Amino acid sequence: MAMSLTQADLSAQSLVTESSSVESTTPPYFSVTIKQDSLTLTLDGPTIFILSASLIFCIQFLQPATVAVVIGLATAVLFVHNDYQNFINLGPGGTPSTFSGYVRINWLKLWALRDPFDPLPSDQTAQPTSGILHKKPLPYRCGPRPAVVGIAPQRQVNQFGSRECYLALRRILENHGLVHTEELGIGTSCFEKHGLGLFARYPVNNTCQGEICHVHNSDHSLHLNLHPEDAKEVIQKGWGQRHPLTSRCFLFKMPVPRQFTMVYAPRTRDELKVVCQIIEAAGWWVIAKEIRMDLLGEI
């Protein structure tokens, strides 16, 4: 076991405590457009005059090196301000929406994965030894992939999915945790600190308190942990992509497991059925047991 019995008991107690509050309330649906603005400047006549006069003054009375530094600093401030606003616009996630959180994310960007569609290499030592999606391969997802931005949080900026599919997915996850209370539980995501999460009480592969998956209230996408073979199937069929922090860094430990995968928001009930199949595969990786989900007639 990757988690001791003492840790598992504590985790189970926290899940029982949180599950009652999660079950009793369903968060309101937020019709949110997650904006990521490019850096643009619109200058009116007076502003152009002031900037031109300032530039002439600097050239006449300051050293060229000083002028270059001033222009460079002004450009850097504008860029950082725009980038910080885009970080805030992603909404709540595992990283605090503060300037210190923004600085931390930009540090992690230096070590982030460059190609999120490059599958994780196979691991001969992995347990379980194989995935389960090969038993019933996934269909190809229709249309292009959604645009995805950010690291923590990582979000879709289009193709958010329908409210009905999001609420149906919540009901299915909550029921899944209630039906299999000896092995599973529901609570607030350990990774994100927001959103509904599904947990294994006695995980074989420790994630974050045994978290199997969580769903985001904003864009309705999911994060989950998958066997490398199943993650490859999800990526190649167009249903998701690797998280940027699943790269390997020799200086420090990344804050998410290497199997951490984003799954796009289901747009239709047919897609919701596929997403539930992927969640079952995530449960297989974490708990090493195949537990089928009751779709509650939602599909």
mmCIF file with all atom_site columns, N, CA, C and O in Angstrom, residues 1-24:
data_model
loop_
_atom_site.group_PDB
_atom_site.id
_atom_site.type_symbol
_atom_site.label_atom_id
_atom_site.label_alt_id
_atom_site.label_comp_id
_atom_site.label_asym_id
_atom_site.label_entity_id
_atom_site.label_seq_id
_atom_site.pdbx_PDB_ins_code
_atom_site.Cartn_x
_atom_site.Cartn_y
_atom_site.Cartn_z
_atom_site.occupancy
_atom_site.B_iso_or_equiv
_atom_site.pdbx_formal_charge
_atom_site.auth_seq_id
_atom_site.auth_comp_id
_atom_site.auth_asym_id
_atom_site.auth_atom_id
_atom_site.pdbx_PDB_model_num
ATOM 1  N N  . MET A 1 1  ? 0.829   -1.198 0.000  1.00 0.00 ? 1  MET A N  1
ATOM 2  C CA . MET A 1 1  ? 0.000   0.000  0.000  1.00 0.00 ? 1  MET A CA 1
ATOM 3  C C  . MET A 1 1  ? 0.862   1.245  0.000  1.00 0.00 ? 1  MET A C  1
ATOM 4  O O  . MET A 1 1  ? 1.850   1.319  0.722  1.00 0.00 ? 1  MET A O  1
ATOM 5  N N  . ALA A 1 2  ? 0.474   2.209  -0.768 1.00 0.00 ? 2  ALA A N  1
ATOM 6  C CA . ALA A 1 2  ? 1.220   3.449  -0.813 1.00 0.00 ? 2  ALA A CA 1
ATOM 7  C C  . ALA A 1 2  ? 0.875   4.363  0.357  1.00 0.00 ? 2  ALA A C  1
ATOM 8  O O  . ALA A 1 2  ? 1.569   5.308  0.630  1.00 0.00 ? 2  ALA A O  1
ATOM 9  N N  . MET A 1 3  ? -0.235  4.064  1.078  1.00 0.00 ? 3  MET A N  1
ATOM 10 C CA . MET A 1 3  ? -0.623  4.871  2.225  1.00 0.00 ? 3  MET A CA 1
ATOM 11 C C  . MET A 1 3  ? -0.782  3.958  3.425  1.00 0.00 ? 3  MET A C  1
ATOM 12 O O  . MET A 1 3  ? -1.354  2.871  3.331  1.00 0.00 ? 3  MET A O  1
ATOM 13 N N  . SER A 1 4  ? -0.262  4.346  4.566  1.00 0.00 ? 4  SER A N  1
ATOM 14 C CA . SER A 1 4  ? -0.373  3.529  5.760  1.00 0.00 ? 4  SER A CA 1
ATOM 15 C C  . SER A 1 4  ? -1.818  3.467  6.214  1.00 0.00 ? 4  SER A C  1
ATOM 16 O O  . SER A 1 4  ? -2.654  4.296  5.864  1.00 0.00 ? 4  SER A O  1
ATOM 17 N N  . LEU A 1 5  ? -2.143  2.467  7.094  1.00 0.00 ? 5  LEU A N  1
ATOM 18 C CA . LEU A 1 5  ? -3.497  2.335  7.579  1.00 0.00 ? 5  LEU A CA 1
ATOM 19 C C  . LEU A 1 5  ? -3.915  3.555  8.393  1.00 0.00 ? 5  LEU A C  1
ATOM 20 O O  . LEU A 1 5  ? -5.049  4.000  8.334  1.00 0.00 ? 5  LEU A O  1
ATOM 21 N N  . THR A 1 6  ? -2.971  4.094  9.149  1.00 0.00 ? 6  THR A N  1
ATOM 22 C CA . THR A 1 6  ? -3.293  5.279  9.935  1.00 0.00 ? 6  THR A CA 1
ATOM 23 C C  . THR A 1 6  ? -3.693  6.439  9.040  1.00 0.00 ? 6  THR A C  1
ATOM 24 O O  . THR A 1 6  ? -4.701  7.107  9.256  1.00 0.00 ? 6  THR A O  1
ATOM 25 N N  . GLN A 1 7  ? -2.911  6.652  7.975  1.00 0.00 ? 7  GLN A N  1
ATOM 26 C CA . GLN A 1 7  ? -3.236  7.717  7.031  1.00 0.00 ? 7  GLN A CA 1
ATOM 27 C C  . GLN A 1 7  ? -4.561  7.452  6.341  1.00 0.00 ? 7  GLN A C  1
ATOM 28 O O  . GLN A 1 7  ? -5.360  8.353  6.142  1.00 0.00 ? 7  GLN A O  1
ATOM 29 N N  . ALA A 1 8  ? -4.796  6.195  5.991  1.00 0.00 ? 8  ALA A N  1
ATOM 30 C CA . ALA A 1 8  ? -6.038  5.851  5.316  1.00 0.00 ? 8  ALA A CA 1
ATOM 31 C C  . ALA A 1 8  ? -7.228  6.096  6.223  1.00 0.00 ? 8  ALA A C  1
ATOM 32 O O  . ALA A 1 8  ? -8.282  6.568  5.780  1.00 0.00 ? 8  ALA A O  1
ATOM 33 N N  . ASP A 1 9  ? -7.107  5.737  7.500  1.00 0.00 ? 9  ASP A N  1
ATOM 34 C CA . ASP A 1 9  ? -8.202  5.980  8.433  1.00 0.00 ? 9  ASP A CA 1
ATOM 35 C C  . ASP A 1 9  ? -8.506  7.463  8.551  1.00 0.00 ? 9  ASP A C  1
ATOM 36 O O  . ASP A 1 9  ? -9.665  7.884  8.567  1.00 0.00 ? 9  ASP A O  1
ATOM 37 N N  . LEU A 1 10 ? -7.436  8.276  8.661  1.00 0.00 ? 10 LEU A N  1
ATOM 38 C CA . LEU A 1 10 ? -7.638  9.717  8.745  1.00 0.00 ? 10 LEU A CA 1
ATOM 39 C C  . LEU A 1 10 ? -8.296  10.245 7.487  1.00 0.00 ? 10 LEU A C  1
ATOM 40 O O  . LEU A 1 10 ? -9.192  11.089 7.538  1.00 0.00 ? 10 LEU A O  1
ATOM 41 N N  . SER A 1 11 ? -7.834  9.744  6.340  1.00 0.00 ? 11 SER A N  1
ATOM 42 C CA . SER A 1 11 ? -8.416  10.171 5.072  1.00 0.00 ? 11 SER A CA 1
ATOM 43 C C  . SER A 1 11 ? -9.885  9.805  5.008  1.00 0.00 ? 11 SER A C  1
ATOM 44 O O  . SER A 1 11 ? -10.720 10.566 4.561  1.00 0.00 ? 11 SER A O  1
ATOM 45 N N  . ALA A 1 12 ? -10.217 8.583  5.480  1.00 0.00 ? 12 ALA A N  1
ATOM 46 C CA . ALA A 1 12 ? -11.600 8.129  5.461  1.00 0.00 ? 12 ALA A CA 1
ATOM 47 C C  . ALA A 1 12 ? -12.467 9.016  6.338  1.00 0.00 ? 12 ALA A C  1
ATOM 48 O O  . ALA A 1 12 ? -13.586 9.381  5.979  1.00 0.00 ? 12 ALA A O  1
ATOM 49 N N  . GLN A 1 13 ? -11.950 9.386  7.532  1.00 0.00 ? 13 GLN A N  1
ATOM 50 C CA . GLN A 1 13 ? -12.716 10.245 8.403  1.00 0.00 ? 13 GLN A CA 1
ATOM 51 C C  . GLN A 1 13 ? -12.990 11.590 7.754  1.00 0.00 ? 13 GLN A C  1
ATOM 52 O O  . GLN A 1 13 ? -14.089 12.126 7.844  1.00 0.00 ? 13 GLN A O  1
ATOM 53 N N  . SER A 1 14 ? -11.984 12.162 7.089  1.00 0.00 ? 14 SER A N  1
ATOM 54 C CA . SER A 1 14 ? -12.181 13.466 6.448  1.00 0.00 ? 14 SER A CA 1
ATOM 55 C C  . SER A 1 14 ? -13.175 13.373 5.310  1.00 0.00 ? 14 SER A C  1
ATOM 56 O O  . SER A 1 14 ? -13.962 14.286 5.090  1.00 0.00 ? 14 SER A O  1
ATOM 57 N N  . LEU A 1 15 ? -13.187 12.223 4.594  1.00 0.00 ? 15 LEU A N  1
ATOM 58 C CA . LEU A 1 15 ? -14.126 12.065 3.494  1.00 0.00 ? 15 LEU A CA 1
ATOM 59 C C  . LEU A 1 15 ? -15.551 11.964 4.011  1.00 0.00 ? 15 LEU A C  1
ATOM 60 O O  . LEU A 1 15 ? -16.471 12.529 3.449  1.00 0.00 ? 15 LEU A O  1
ATOM 61 N N  . VAL A 1 16 ? -15.723 11.229 5.101  1.00 0.00 ? 16 VAL A N  1
ATOM 62 C CA . VAL A 1 16 ? -17.056 11.102 5.669  1.00 0.00 ? 16 VAL A CA 1
ATOM 63 C C  . VAL A 1 16 ? -17.559 12.465 6.123  1.00 0.00 ? 16 VAL A C  1
ATOM 64 O O  . VAL A 1 16 ? -18.707 12.838 5.935  1.00 0.00 ? 16 VAL A O  1
ATOM 65 N N  . THR A 1 17 ? -16.669 13.257 6.730  1.00 0.00 ? 17 THR A N  1
ATOM 66 C CA . THR A 1 17 ? -17.055 14.572 7.214  1.00 0.00 ? 17 THR A CA 1
ATOM 67 C C  . THR A 1 17 ? -17.453 15.493 6.076  1.00 0.00 ? 17 THR A C  1
ATOM 68 O O  . THR A 1 17 ? -18.450 16.205 6.140  1.00 0.00 ? 17 THR A O  1
ATOM 69 N N  . GLU A 1 18 ? -16.661 15.468 4.987  1.00 0.00 ? 18 GLU A N  1
ATOM 70 C CA . GLU A 1 18 ? -16.914 16.387 3.892  1.00 0.00 ? 18 GLU A CA 1
ATOM 71 C C  . GLU A 1 18 ? -18.057 15.937 3.014  1.00 0.00 ? 18 GLU A C  1
ATOM 72 O O  . GLU A 1 18 ? -18.728 16.745 2.407  1.00 0.00 ? 18 GLU A O  1
ATOM 73 N N  . SER A 1 19 ? -18.298 14.601 2.951  1.00 0.00 ? 19 SER A N  1
ATOM 74 C CA . SER A 1 19 ? -19.280 14.110 2.001  1.00 0.00 ? 19 SER A CA 1
ATOM 75 C C  . SER A 1 19 ? -20.670 14.644 2.301  1.00 0.00 ? 19 SER A C  1
ATOM 76 O O  . SER A 1 19 ? -21.438 14.919 1.397  1.00 0.00 ? 19 SER A O  1
ATOM 77 N N  . SER A 1 20 ? -21.007 14.774 3.604  1.00 0.00 ? 20 SER A N  1
ATOM 78 C CA . SER A 1 20 ? -22.336 15.246 3.941  1.00 0.00 ? 20 SER A CA 1
ATOM 79 C C  . SER A 1 20 ? -22.584 16.649 3.413  1.00 0.00 ? 20 SER A C  1
ATOM 80 O O  . SER A 1 20 ? -23.656 16.964 2.903  1.00 0.00 ? 20 SER A O  1
ATOM 81 N N  . SER A 1 21 ? -21.562 17.523 3.528  1.00 0.00 ? 21 SER A N  1
ATOM 82 C CA . SER A 1 21 ? -21.728 18.887 3.045  1.00 0.00 ? 21 SER A CA 1
ATOM 83 C C  . SER A 1 21 ? -21.753 18.936 1.533  1.00 0.00 ? 21 SER A C  1
ATOM 84 O O  . SER A 1 21 ? -22.463 19.752 0.941  1.00 0.00 ? 21 SER A O  1
ATOM 85 N N  . VAL A 1 22 ? -20.983 18.071 0.882  1.00 0.00 ? 22 VAL A N  1
ATOM 86 C CA . VAL A 1 22 ? -20.955 18.067 -0.582 1.00 0.00 ? 22 VAL A CA 1
ATOM 87 C C  . VAL A 1 22 ? -22.269 17.560 -1.138 1.00 0.00 ? 22 VAL A C  1
ATOM 88 O O  . VAL A 1 22 ? -22.803 18.063 -2.115 1.00 0.00 ? 22 VAL A O  1
ATOM 89 N N  . GLU A 1 23 ? -22.841 16.511 -0.476 1.00 0.00 ? 23 GLU A N  1
ATOM 90 C CA . GLU A 1 23 ? -24.073 15.919 -0.968 1.00 0.00 ? 23 GLU A CA 1
ATOM 91 C C  . GLU A 1 23 ? -25.247 16.865 -0.811 1.00 0.00 ? 23 GLU A C  1
ATOM 92 O O  . GLU A 1 23 ? -26.161 16.890 -1.632 1.00 0.00 ? 23 GLU A O  1
ATOM 93 N N  . SER A 1 24 ? -25.240 17.655 0.264  1.00 0.00 ? 24 SER A N  1
ATOM 94 C CA . SER A 1 24 ? -26.406 18.459 0.578  1.00 0.00 ? 24 SER A CA 1
ATOM 95 C C  . SER A 1 24 ? -26.519 19.708 -0.283 1.00 0.00 ? 24 SER A C  1
ATOM 96 O O  . SER A 1 24 ? -27.590 20.288 -0.391 1.00 0.00 ? 24 SER A O  1
#
